[in-house]
């Protein structure tokens, strides 16, 4: 992967398409732009490719990507990056798109670091926006000293006693993935009901994972790093000290659509409204993936792939009015 961080005093060559968001939808769109013969740049506020998949569940198996009965999140991102490399994209990682100006024959996007990118079309694949984890209260001192919000590599926690905090999908997914690698796994959740996939909940409840509800974290103990966590039953106030070396706080995350809400884009339910060609209400601006809204929208990776292809092929006739929406078959190109 030829990802490069571009500094604000460097310039970026004008491109046919600027893609904002390097998640699965954006990466696939980059490949498609290359397939159509267009120059492309991909921008992301994160320093790495892959969007939610890399940031939130790189080690999890995904079962519903067409053609792959099961594929690990990071493997999917790596394959998408390899496919996108055929388009030779300019990667602008660590840049958050802040301002968008529509001009007669192009668009200029300025990043929070002052970089201006000029493009004939823009495709917004910003997912849920820039996202950050909800913090575990009063635990800042232990962040990255035993307390983590993401588990990019499961083996980092191998052999440890681990406490997972939360009752949603991420909490249960981490529990299911870690139980065979760790010395012990305890999951605490402040409610008795869970908001996770039923099958995973059942799998975890049937495993050696110790599940405590309705329990909350009272405080973390440790001399510079996590050594133990005091938890309490929030009805009886009964307390228990758990000797753990790692805490995974899976309390959800807050997403910030930020700049996208200020660009004059039509929005519904905090998403960007698109038509069936993935056009937004702004000339030359398309959108695809989790960020879009239309009747019947389903937020899945496979749906984002289809929308990315639709968006790029419809942008093709904006970039080159002599082009056709239908790209021809890729199998004919080899
Ligand atoms: C725990 C979990 C498990 C999941 N499991 C599955 C599954 O099994 N199958 C499935 O199909 N889906 C699954 N999903 C959903 C799937 O991950 C999303 O549908 C998918 O990631 C959407 O891809 P995207 O490219 O549209 O957006 P995202 O993956 O959200 O990527 C958007 C990117 O845009 C960037 N960005 C946002 N705003 C800006 C800005 N202003 N400037 C620059 N960059 C910006 C973000 O940093 C991010 O990298 C799961 C989600 C979670 C959280």
XYZ file of C-alpha atoms and ligand atoms in Angstrom:
387
model
C 0.000 0.000 0.000
C 1.488 3.302 -1.063
C -0.137 5.506 1.556
C 1.497 8.888 1.976
C 0.735 11.742 4.305
C 0.780 14.985 2.365
C 1.867 18.094 4.258
C 0.028 21.361 3.918
C 2.850 23.033 2.018
C 2.867 20.264 -0.552
C 0.525 20.472 -3.476
C -1.663 17.734 -4.847
C -2.160 17.419 -8.575
C -5.741 18.103 -9.670
C -7.674 14.864 -10.028
C -10.763 13.648 -11.835
C -12.209 12.352 -8.584
C -11.513 13.074 -4.924
C -12.860 10.402 -2.589
C -13.435 11.514 1.005
C -13.294 8.463 3.278
C -10.998 5.451 2.886
C -13.354 2.824 4.282
C -14.491 -0.150 2.175
C -16.779 1.997 -0.005
C -14.082 4.587 -0.719
C -11.387 2.003 -1.467
C -13.610 0.127 -3.861
C -14.611 3.415 -5.525
C -10.916 4.204 -6.026
C -10.435 0.937 -7.880
C -13.467 1.723 -10.039
C -12.261 5.230 -10.838
C -8.997 3.698 -12.039
C -10.888 1.125 -14.077
C -12.657 4.029 -15.777
C -9.269 5.603 -16.519
C -9.656 8.496 -14.086
C -7.069 10.008 -11.783
C -8.099 9.716 -8.148
C -7.130 10.876 -4.660
C -8.436 9.379 -1.408
C -8.550 11.420 1.779
C -9.145 10.182 5.318
C -8.882 11.825 8.698
C -7.491 8.564 10.121
C -3.869 7.633 9.522
C -4.815 4.213 8.146
C -7.045 2.743 5.454
C -10.177 0.696 6.119
C -12.639 2.949 7.973
C -14.763 1.177 10.579
C -13.390 -2.221 9.619
C -9.745 -1.432 10.468
C -10.552 0.802 13.411
C -13.225 -1.273 15.109
C -13.037 -4.912 14.115
C -9.907 -5.783 12.135
C -9.660 -9.274 13.632
C -13.310 -10.232 13.278
C -14.539 -12.555 10.595
C -17.063 -11.033 8.187
C -19.466 -13.548 6.668
C -21.568 -11.485 4.266
C -19.167 -10.086 1.695
C -20.053 -11.619 -1.655
C -17.615 -14.271 -2.759
C -16.000 -14.743 0.652
C -17.678 -17.288 2.946
C -15.623 -15.710 5.757
C -12.925 -13.061 5.647
C -11.050 -11.323 8.443
C -11.687 -7.571 8.516
C -8.054 -6.581 7.987
C -7.654 -9.114 5.176
C -10.609 -7.538 3.386
C -9.089 -4.060 3.775
C -5.697 -5.285 2.537
C -7.341 -6.860 -0.522
C -9.310 -3.670 -1.223
C -6.112 -1.614 -0.960
C -4.350 -3.991 -3.358
C -7.241 -3.697 -5.814
C -7.326 0.111 -5.408
C -3.571 0.270 -6.089
C -4.341 -0.470 -9.751
C -5.768 3.076 -9.873
C -2.497 4.529 -8.460
C -4.451 6.771 -6.067
C -2.888 9.688 -4.219
C -3.489 8.897 -0.539
C -4.106 11.887 1.698
C -4.206 10.239 5.103
C -4.450 12.219 8.320
C -6.399 14.932 6.483
C -9.963 15.797 7.493
C -12.004 17.427 4.736
C -13.194 20.737 6.167
C -14.403 23.024 3.379
C -15.905 22.353 -0.027
C -16.263 24.988 -2.731
C -18.178 24.228 -5.916
C -16.810 26.182 -8.881
C -17.898 26.194 -12.524
C -15.842 23.272 -13.755
C -14.335 21.821 -10.587
C -14.543 21.549 -6.834
C -11.962 22.513 -4.263
C -11.798 20.695 -0.925
C -9.659 22.152 1.840
C -8.440 19.975 4.708
C -8.000 20.887 8.377
C -4.265 21.098 7.664
C -4.774 23.682 4.938
C -4.246 21.411 1.954
C -6.353 22.316 -1.105
C -7.373 19.518 -3.454
C -8.922 20.378 -6.790
C -11.121 17.731 -8.413
C -13.629 17.476 -11.252
C -15.892 15.386 -9.003
C -16.070 14.522 -5.313
C -17.347 11.256 -3.892
C -18.172 11.359 -0.192
C -17.759 7.962 1.447
C -17.476 9.332 4.975
C -19.371 6.516 6.700
C -20.491 7.676 10.110
C -18.137 10.633 10.001
C -15.000 10.911 12.058
C -15.483 8.635 15.021
C -14.059 8.385 18.505
C -14.784 5.952 21.346
C -16.933 6.914 24.330
C -14.450 7.174 27.187
C -14.539 5.122 30.379
C -15.021 7.787 33.076
C -12.020 8.723 35.259
C -9.735 6.259 33.507
C -7.713 8.556 31.272
C -4.458 7.874 33.120
C -4.606 4.208 32.137
C -5.269 4.775 28.458
C -2.752 2.683 26.509
C -1.369 1.472 29.867
C -3.719 -1.478 30.003
C -6.895 0.371 29.019
C -7.806 0.204 25.327
C -10.841 1.152 23.268
C -9.996 -0.902 20.172
C -8.190 -4.218 19.882
C -6.397 -3.983 16.538
C -4.389 -7.165 17.235
C -5.944 -9.807 19.461
C -2.574 -11.350 20.219
C -1.531 -8.171 22.045
C -3.765 -9.391 24.879
C -2.742 -13.065 24.696
C -2.199 -14.687 28.097
C -3.618 -11.726 30.060
C -6.572 -11.474 32.413
C -8.928 -9.143 30.579
C -11.971 -7.154 31.609
C -14.373 -6.097 28.865
C -16.828 -3.301 29.649
C -20.005 -3.026 27.588
C -23.026 -4.939 26.369
C -23.091 -4.284 22.637
C -21.744 -6.072 19.580
C -18.160 -4.941 20.024
C -18.034 -6.077 23.664
C -19.394 -9.514 22.820
C -17.267 -9.847 19.682
C -14.094 -9.069 21.627
C -15.161 -11.508 24.362
C -15.789 -14.297 21.841
C -12.488 -13.628 20.046
C -10.353 -13.264 23.170
C -11.620 -16.122 25.313
C -9.308 -18.731 23.770
C -6.264 -16.458 23.802
C -6.468 -14.934 27.268
C -5.857 -16.320 30.708
C -9.339 -15.115 31.717
C -12.039 -12.884 30.268
C -14.686 -11.110 32.356
C -17.422 -8.974 30.805
C -19.321 -6.420 32.867
C -22.385 -4.555 31.661
C -24.481 -2.024 33.551
C -27.779 -3.521 32.369
C -29.070 -7.077 32.405
C -30.161 -6.889 28.762
C -27.614 -6.801 25.947
C -27.619 -4.967 22.607
C -25.580 -7.537 20.733
C -26.182 -10.196 18.109
C -28.140 -12.974 19.840
C -25.948 -15.759 18.446
C -22.766 -14.136 19.776
C -24.374 -13.502 23.174
C -25.328 -17.179 23.432
C -21.847 -18.254 22.351
C -20.220 -16.047 25.001
C -22.649 -17.107 27.740
C -21.829 -20.755 26.962
C -18.061 -20.072 27.018
C -15.652 -19.660 29.967
C -16.208 -15.855 29.804
C -17.506 -14.632 33.161
C -20.427 -12.247 32.574
C -21.408 -9.891 35.415
C -24.614 -7.800 35.219
C -25.755 -5.248 36.222
C -22.191 -4.293 37.110
C -20.212 -1.107 36.541
C -16.606 -0.083 36.939
C -15.952 1.765 40.219
C -12.240 2.380 39.704
C -9.096 1.039 38.185
C -6.139 0.194 40.424
C -2.552 0.110 39.305
C 0.812 1.731 39.578
C 1.089 3.337 36.161
C -0.643 0.411 34.444
C -3.828 -1.557 35.036
C -3.412 -4.162 37.812
C -6.986 -4.596 39.049
C -10.456 -3.177 38.606
C -13.079 -2.668 41.272
C -16.580 -3.285 39.953
C -19.936 -2.883 41.704
C -23.459 -4.280 41.348
C -25.481 -1.145 40.635
C -28.548 -2.380 42.579
C -27.066 -4.103 45.639
C -23.825 -2.022 45.626
C -21.890 -5.257 46.239
C -18.240 -4.730 45.245
C -15.702 -7.070 43.742
C -12.032 -6.638 42.884
C -10.926 -8.267 39.637
C -7.214 -8.834 39.082
C -6.758 -7.973 35.419
C -3.941 -6.534 33.360
C -6.103 -5.221 30.540
C -9.419 -3.420 30.215
C -11.242 -3.226 26.897
C -13.847 -0.461 27.103
C -16.449 -1.114 24.407
C -18.932 1.612 25.284
C -19.738 2.600 21.734
C -18.426 5.581 19.906
C -19.544 9.038 18.994
C -19.567 9.971 15.361
C -19.176 13.481 14.066
C -20.419 14.285 10.589
C -18.885 17.706 11.219
C -17.972 19.367 7.949
C -20.511 17.447 5.849
C -23.337 19.223 7.688
C -21.998 22.636 6.632
C -21.603 22.139 2.887
C -25.220 22.703 1.856
C -25.858 19.008 1.266
C -29.448 17.835 1.637
C -29.591 15.671 4.753
C -32.076 13.318 6.369
C -31.585 11.597 9.716
C -27.961 12.825 9.806
C -27.206 11.233 6.444
C -26.669 12.651 2.959
C -29.637 12.255 0.637
C -28.762 10.771 -2.778
C -30.751 9.744 -5.836
C -30.467 6.382 -7.588
C -27.292 7.572 -9.380
C -25.740 8.435 -5.978
C -25.884 12.133 -6.864
C -26.259 14.598 -4.006
C -28.020 17.918 -4.441
C -24.630 19.587 -5.127
C -23.288 19.590 -8.673
C -20.325 17.231 -9.148
C -20.722 15.798 -5.629
C -21.674 12.135 -5.200
C -21.937 10.003 -2.058
C -21.959 6.276 -1.255
C -21.764 3.836 1.640
C -22.964 4.211 5.220
C -23.258 7.982 4.920
C -26.067 7.991 2.348
C -29.802 7.938 2.802
C -32.551 6.888 0.399
C -35.649 4.817 0.810
C -34.686 1.248 1.606
C -31.020 2.007 2.389
C -29.212 -0.903 4.092
C -25.906 -0.161 5.819
C -23.650 -3.016 4.803
C -20.248 -3.333 3.176
C -21.713 -5.159 0.173
C -24.298 -2.427 -0.364
C -21.563 0.238 -0.160
C -19.607 -1.591 -2.875
C -22.582 -1.456 -5.235
C -23.213 2.200 -4.464
C -19.535 3.028 -5.037
C -19.662 1.447 -8.505
C -22.903 3.280 -9.283
C -21.467 6.592 -8.106
C -18.216 6.326 -10.073
C -19.928 5.235 -13.277
C -22.383 8.103 -13.059
C -19.595 10.533 -12.202
C -17.845 9.294 -15.356
C -20.221 11.231 -17.600
C -19.626 14.375 -15.542
C -15.858 13.974 -15.822
C -16.069 13.138 -19.522
C -19.391 13.974 -21.218
C -18.445 11.623 -24.074
C -18.213 8.661 -21.681
C -21.002 6.149 -21.048
C -22.433 5.312 -17.644
C -21.989 1.598 -18.318
C -18.279 0.826 -18.032
C -18.196 -2.369 -20.049
C -17.173 -5.624 -18.403
C -13.923 -5.751 -16.452
C -13.451 -9.341 -17.614
C -13.093 -8.022 -21.155
C -10.194 -5.774 -20.143
C -7.647 -8.481 -19.284
C -18.511 -3.908 15.120
C -19.007 -3.801 13.711
C -19.185 -4.956 12.956
C -19.658 -4.874 11.636
N -19.833 -6.036 10.929
C -20.254 -5.969 9.634
C -20.460 -7.162 8.865
O -20.261 -8.274 9.348
N -20.891 -7.019 7.568
C -21.136 -5.798 6.994
O -21.506 -5.745 5.816
N -20.983 -4.659 7.715
C -20.552 -4.709 9.012
N -20.390 -3.556 9.743
C -20.698 -2.270 9.087
C -19.566 -1.871 8.118
O -18.344 -1.785 8.801
C -19.930 -0.548 7.465
O -21.131 -0.715 6.726
C -18.807 -0.108 6.523
O -17.584 0.079 7.210
C -19.198 1.184 5.812
O -18.154 1.509 4.955
P -17.960 3.010 4.447
O -16.736 2.954 3.588
O -19.222 3.498 3.866
O -17.686 3.886 5.769
P -16.622 3.742 6.958
O -16.096 2.365 7.096
O -17.281 4.357 8.142
O -15.406 4.676 6.498
C -15.598 6.067 6.418
C -14.244 6.748 6.513
O -14.450 8.153 6.268
C -13.565 8.884 7.100
N -14.077 10.245 7.258
C -15.255 10.629 7.807
N -15.393 11.959 7.767
C -14.265 12.439 7.162
C -13.791 13.752 6.815
N -14.508 14.871 7.069
N -12.576 13.868 6.204
C -11.818 12.759 5.933
N -12.219 11.501 6.250
C -13.417 11.347 6.846
C -13.548 8.092 8.408
O -12.357 8.366 9.153
C -13.597 6.643 7.892
O -12.295 6.102 7.750
C -19.944 -3.607 11.064
C -19.753 -2.446 11.806
C -19.288 -2.532 13.126
C -19.090 -1.265 13.905
